[in-house]
Backbone as JSON, one array per atom type, in Angstrom:
{
  "sequence": "MQSNCLNIMLVDDSQLVIQKLFEILSELDFVHSLTGANSYHQAITILSNTPLDVVLMDIQLPGKNGIDLLGFIKENYPSIATIMLTNEVSQSYKSLCKAMGCDHYIDKSTEFESIAGLLASYVPA",
  "N": [[-10.22, -5.85, -11.04], [-7.79, -5.84, -13.69], [-7.19, -8.12, -15.93], [-5.27, -10.55, -14.97], [-2.96, -8.45, -14.46], [-2.28, -5.73, -11.98], [-2.68, -2.65, -10.55], [-0.7, -0.55, -8.68], [-0.1, 1.16, -6.19], [2.51, 2.92, -3.82], [2.81, 4.14, -1.08], [4.74, 6.1, 1.16], [6.72, 8.25, 3.11], [9.45, 8.09, 2.83], [11.96, 8.54, 0.34], [13.66, 6.11, -0.13], [12.73, 3.6, 0.68], [10.52, 3.39, -1.2], [11.53, 3.82, -3.63], [13.13, 1.09, -3.72], [10.85, -0.64, -3.65], [9.71, 0.18, -5.78], [11.74, -0.92, -7.63], [11.7, -3.75, -6.82], [9.16, -4.64, -7.38], [8.87, -3.82, -10.17], [9.75, -5.9, -11.9], [8.5, -8.02, -11.45], [6.11, -9.76, -13.47], [3.07, -9.91, -13.52], [2.48, -7.23, -12.58], [1.22, -3.78, -13.37], [0.98, -1.5, -13.61], [2.81, 1.57, -11.2], [2.7, 3.61, -9.11], [3.8, 5.87, -6.97], [3.32, 7.92, -3.64], [3.82, 10.09, -1.58], [2.96, 11.17, 0.81], [-0.64, 11.61, 2.33], [-1.95, 13.74, 1.44], [-1.01, 13.26, -1.65], [-1.67, 11.2, -2.3], [-4.09, 11.06, -1.52], [-5.1, 12.45, -4.03], [-3.8, 11.17, -6.38], [-5.46, 8.66, -6.09], [-7.58, 9.85, -6.77], [-7.63, 10.09, -9.56], [-6.69, 7.67, -10.63], [-7.03, 4.54, -11.66], [-6.95, 1.85, -9.19], [-5.34, -1.44, -7.82], [-4.25, -2.16, -5.69], [-3.2, -0.57, -2.5], [-0.1, 0.1, -1.03], [1.12, 1.25, 2.13], [2.17, 3.25, 4.33], [2.77, 3.24, 7.64], [3.41, 5.86, 9.17], [3.04, 9.24, 8.33], [3.75, 12.65, 6.62], [1.54, 14.93, 7.76], [-1.64, 13.68, 7.6], [-2.32, 10.48, 9.0], [-1.3, 6.74, 7.89], [-3.25, 5.41, 8.75], [-5.6, 7.35, 8.64], [-5.25, 7.6, 5.97], [-6.06, 4.53, 5.4], [-8.82, 4.25, 6.22], [-9.74, 6.43, 5.05], [-9.67, 5.42, 1.95], [-10.97, 2.65, 2.45], [-13.52, 3.59, 2.84], [-14.34, 5.49, 0.32], [-13.33, 3.83, -1.81], [-13.88, 0.93, -1.42], [-13.01, -1.71, -2.9], [-10.8, -1.44, -3.6], [-7.57, -3.34, -2.09], [-6.02, -3.31, 0.53], [-2.87, -2.57, 2.25], [-0.87, -2.3, 4.46], [2.68, -1.47, 5.55], [4.83, -0.8, 7.44], [7.07, 0.04, 10.06], [5.82, 0.27, 12.63], [5.27, -2.0, 14.77], [3.39, -2.37, 16.79], [0.72, -3.97, 18.56], [-1.97, -3.32, 19.36], [-1.77, -1.19, 17.36], [-1.99, -3.13, 14.69], [-4.25, -4.17, 15.22], [-6.13, -2.4, 15.29], [-5.87, -1.07, 12.41], [-6.52, -4.03, 11.47], [-9.14, -3.58, 12.26], [-10.61, -1.8, 11.18], [-10.33, -2.52, 8.28], [-8.28, -3.39, 7.07], [-6.46, -5.18, 4.67], [-3.86, -6.91, 5.06], [-0.96, -6.74, 6.79], [1.96, -5.68, 7.41], [5.34, -6.16, 9.01], [7.94, -3.67, 7.85], [10.74, -4.28, 8.54], [11.09, -6.9, 9.09], [9.38, -8.11, 7.06], [9.5, -7.88, 4.79], [10.55, -9.55, 2.16], [8.42, -10.79, 1.63], [6.14, -9.66, 0.11], [6.41, -9.28, -2.45], [5.29, -12.47, -3.03], [2.55, -11.78, -1.45], [1.42, -10.23, -3.04], [0.94, -11.42, -5.18], [-1.32, -12.93, -4.69], [-3.41, -11.98, -5.16], [-3.73, -11.45, -7.78], [-6.43, -12.18, -10.25], [-7.15, -15.48, -11.37]],
  "CA": [[-9.03, -5.93, -11.16], [-7.57, -6.13, -14.9], [-7.1, -9.61, -16.11], [-3.55, -10.8, -14.43], [-2.68, -7.4, -14.23], [-2.3, -5.34, -10.72], [-2.26, -1.15, -10.71], [-0.38, -0.82, -7.52], [0.37, 2.73, -5.44], [2.8, 2.55, -2.78], [2.6, 5.49, 0.34], [5.71, 5.75, 2.08], [7.53, 9.11, 3.02], [10.79, 7.41, 2.82], [11.85, 7.71, -0.67], [14.44, 4.84, -0.5], [11.19, 2.57, 0.6], [9.52, 3.69, -2.29], [12.49, 3.16, -4.73], [13.24, 0.0, -3.44], [9.65, -1.49, -4.12], [9.42, -0.2, -7.15], [12.71, -2.55, -7.85], [11.2, -5.29, -6.48], [7.73, -4.79, -7.85], [8.43, -3.7, -11.57], [10.12, -7.26, -12.31], [7.12, -8.59, -11.08], [4.95, -9.77, -14.81], [1.62, -9.33, -12.92], [2.31, -5.71, -11.81], [0.59, -3.48, -14.79], [1.73, 0.08, -13.21], [3.26, 1.35, -10.12], [2.7, 4.96, -8.47], [4.2, 5.94, -5.55], [3.16, 9.09, -3.38], [4.98, 10.25, -0.03], [2.0, 11.77, 1.77], [-1.69, 11.37, 2.43], [-2.86, 14.27, 0.46], [-0.46, 13.45, -2.79], [-2.44, 9.69, -2.21], [-5.35, 10.97, -2.14], [-4.78, 13.03, -5.6], [-3.43, 9.88, -6.89], [-6.62, 7.81, -6.2], [-9.14, 10.07, -7.59], [-7.13, 9.87, -10.74], [-6.01, 6.44, -11.53], [-7.68, 3.31, -11.34], [-5.91, 1.03, -8.67], [-6.38, -2.71, -7.28], [-3.73, -2.5, -4.16], [-2.54, 0.49, -2.17], [1.01, -0.6, 0.14], [0.97, 2.46, 2.64], [3.23, 3.0, 5.58], [1.7, 4.53, 9.2], [4.04, 7.46, 9.58], [2.92, 9.95, 6.8], [3.49, 13.86, 6.88], [0.22, 15.72, 7.4], [-2.68, 12.72, 8.19], [-1.04, 9.56, 8.76], [-1.74, 6.27, 7.07], [-4.11, 5.14, 9.33], [-6.39, 7.93, 8.23], [-5.61, 7.09, 4.65], [-7.01, 3.54, 4.89], [-9.72, 4.65, 6.68], [-10.56, 7.16, 3.4], [-9.94, 4.39, 0.93], [-12.26, 2.0, 2.94], [-14.57, 4.3, 2.59], [-14.5, 5.5, -1.06], [-12.76, 2.85, -2.39], [-13.83, -0.37, -0.82], [-12.66, -2.6, -3.63], [-8.83, -1.58, -3.47], [-6.96, -4.21, -1.32], [-4.81, -2.31, 1.49], [-1.65, -3.47, 2.72], [0.18, -1.43, 5.87], [4.09, -1.61, 5.22], [5.13, -0.44, 8.1], [7.55, -0.44, 10.96], [4.43, 0.33, 13.68], [4.52, -3.31, 15.12], [2.82, -3.08, 17.54], [-0.54, -5.04, 18.78], [-2.24, -2.18, 19.19], [-1.83, -0.77, 15.29], [-2.26, -3.98, 14.2], [-5.37, -4.73, 15.65], [-6.77, -0.94, 15.0], [-5.67, -1.35, 11.33], [-7.0, -4.71, 10.99], [-10.62, -3.62, 12.92], [-10.54, -0.99, 9.77], [-10.42, -3.13, 7.0], [-6.92, -3.58, 6.33], [-6.09, -6.7, 4.02], [-2.42, -7.31, 5.42], [-0.51, -5.65, 7.65], [3.54, -5.95, 7.39], [6.55, -5.48, 9.28], [8.65, -3.39, 7.09], [12.12, -4.75, 9.13], [11.28, -8.34, 8.82], [8.54, -9.38, 6.35], [9.7, -7.12, 3.28], [10.36, -10.07, 1.11], [6.9, -11.31, 1.34], [5.63, -8.75, -0.4], [6.14, -9.99, -4.08], [4.47, -13.3, -2.68], [1.39, -11.62, -0.93], [0.7, -9.44, -3.78], [0.41, -12.22, -6.49], [-2.27, -13.51, -4.3], [-4.16, -10.81, -5.58], [-3.81, -11.66, -9.52], [-7.69, -13.07, -10.84], [-6.28, -16.96, -12.0]],
  "C": [[-8.82, -6.31, -12.62], [-7.56, -7.65, -14.93], [-5.41, -9.22, -16.18], [-3.08, -8.97, -14.68], [-3.13, -5.92, -13.09], [-1.59, -3.72, -10.75], [-1.81, -0.83, -9.34], [0.28, 0.75, -7.07], [0.72, 2.15, -4.45], [2.93, 4.53, -1.92], [3.91, 5.37, 0.69], [6.31, 7.66, 2.04], [8.62, 9.21, 2.87], [11.09, 7.43, 0.98], [12.73, 6.45, -0.99], [13.17, 3.79, -0.38], [10.84, 2.27, -0.81], [10.55, 3.34, -3.46], [12.85, 1.73, -4.5], [12.01, -0.85, -3.98], [9.72, -1.17, -5.43], [10.42, -1.27, -7.97], [12.12, -3.53, -7.98], [10.35, -5.66, -7.5], [7.58, -4.12, -9.3], [9.22, -4.87, -12.11], [8.86, -7.97, -12.15], [6.14, -8.97, -12.89], [3.71, -9.44, -14.58], [1.55, -7.9, -12.59], [2.51, -4.78, -13.49], [1.15, -1.83, -14.81], [1.58, 0.12, -11.65], [2.9, 2.85, -10.13], [3.48, 4.76, -7.61], [3.82, 7.81, -5.51], [3.6, 9.4, -2.35], [3.96, 10.87, 1.31], [0.32, 11.48, 1.78], [-2.45, 12.2, 1.42], [-2.4, 13.82, -0.85], [-1.33, 11.51, -3.02], [-3.87, 9.9, -2.76], [-5.62, 11.38, -3.9], [-5.03, 11.64, -6.71], [-5.1, 9.18, -7.1], [-7.95, 8.73, -6.64], [-9.45, 10.11, -8.99], [-6.94, 8.82, -11.65], [-6.77, 5.45, -10.69], [-6.6, 2.3, -10.08], [-6.49, -0.41, -8.22], [-5.5, -2.75, -5.87], [-3.11, -1.04, -3.8], [-1.21, -0.18, -0.92], [1.31, 0.89, 1.26], [1.51, 2.28, 4.26], [2.38, 4.03, 6.54], [2.22, 6.35, 9.19], [3.92, 8.12, 8.33], [2.98, 11.61, 7.41], [1.79, 14.16, 6.66], [-0.65, 14.35, 8.5], [-1.37, 11.52, 7.64], [-1.94, 8.08, 8.04], [-2.92, 5.03, 7.26], [-6.04, 6.05, 8.77], [-6.91, 8.03, 6.45], [-6.41, 5.79, 4.35], [-8.27, 3.69, 5.44], [-10.44, 5.72, 5.26], [-10.76, 6.3, 2.42], [-10.83, 3.49, 1.29], [-13.22, 2.79, 2.52], [-15.09, 4.65, 1.51], [-14.05, 5.02, -2.09], [-12.66, 1.43, -1.98], [-13.25, -1.41, -1.64], [-11.03, -2.5, -3.93], [-8.82, -2.26, -2.07], [-5.74, -2.7, -0.4], [-3.95, -3.07, 2.0], [-0.8, -2.59, 3.65], [1.51, -2.05, 5.67], [4.63, -0.6, 6.05], [6.37, -0.88, 9.58], [7.03, 0.13, 12.29], [4.43, -0.76, 13.99], [4.06, -3.37, 16.02], [1.35, -3.41, 17.79], [-1.65, -4.1, 18.21], [-2.9, -1.71, 17.76], [-2.34, -1.68, 14.87], [-3.72, -4.02, 14.09], [-6.76, -3.81, 15.14], [-6.96, -1.32, 13.09], [-6.89, -2.86, 10.51], [-8.99, -4.25, 11.61], [-11.41, -2.34, 11.5], [-10.57, -1.55, 8.6], [-9.31, -3.81, 6.09], [-6.66, -4.69, 5.86], [-4.93, -7.38, 4.83], [-1.72, -6.34, 6.19], [1.1, -6.65, 7.99], [4.66, -5.43, 7.91], [7.28, -4.81, 7.95], [10.04, -4.13, 6.87], [12.28, -5.78, 8.74], [10.7, -9.18, 7.63], [8.64, -8.3, 5.02], [9.77, -8.04, 2.22], [9.38, -10.89, 0.65], [5.94, -10.74, 0.16], [5.09, -9.12, -1.54], [4.7, -11.11, -3.61], [2.51, -12.76, -2.71], [0.78, -11.18, -2.35], [0.16, -10.59, -4.92], [-0.74, -13.1, -6.36], [-3.69, -12.84, -5.13], [-4.48, -10.48, -6.86], [-5.33, -12.28, -9.65], [-7.07, -14.19, -11.47], [-6.81, -17.12, -13.74]]
}
């Protein structure tokens, strides 16, 4: 990670969610860059061309889903922190993602406001 700056990618098929996250995260002084993707394939393209520290992703994506994306990131970019940001709050999804190496699992409907604090924990001291 760059000193005190995070490069973050947001992956969600809802433009409204990406827009809301951009509004919240662009005001944080430790965020260096924000990139948005609305599909698995778009996220893969960005991953191959952009140095990233954190990826926030939804499970429900067009084409391949966020769990597929999580597997790809952990296999190819293991140093990137991964945060599932989803409405899929079942224990089976949460357990699967944790087993695959997901760093955090956030319920979009109840824990949205905790994202900024969580991201701050990834900034090097």
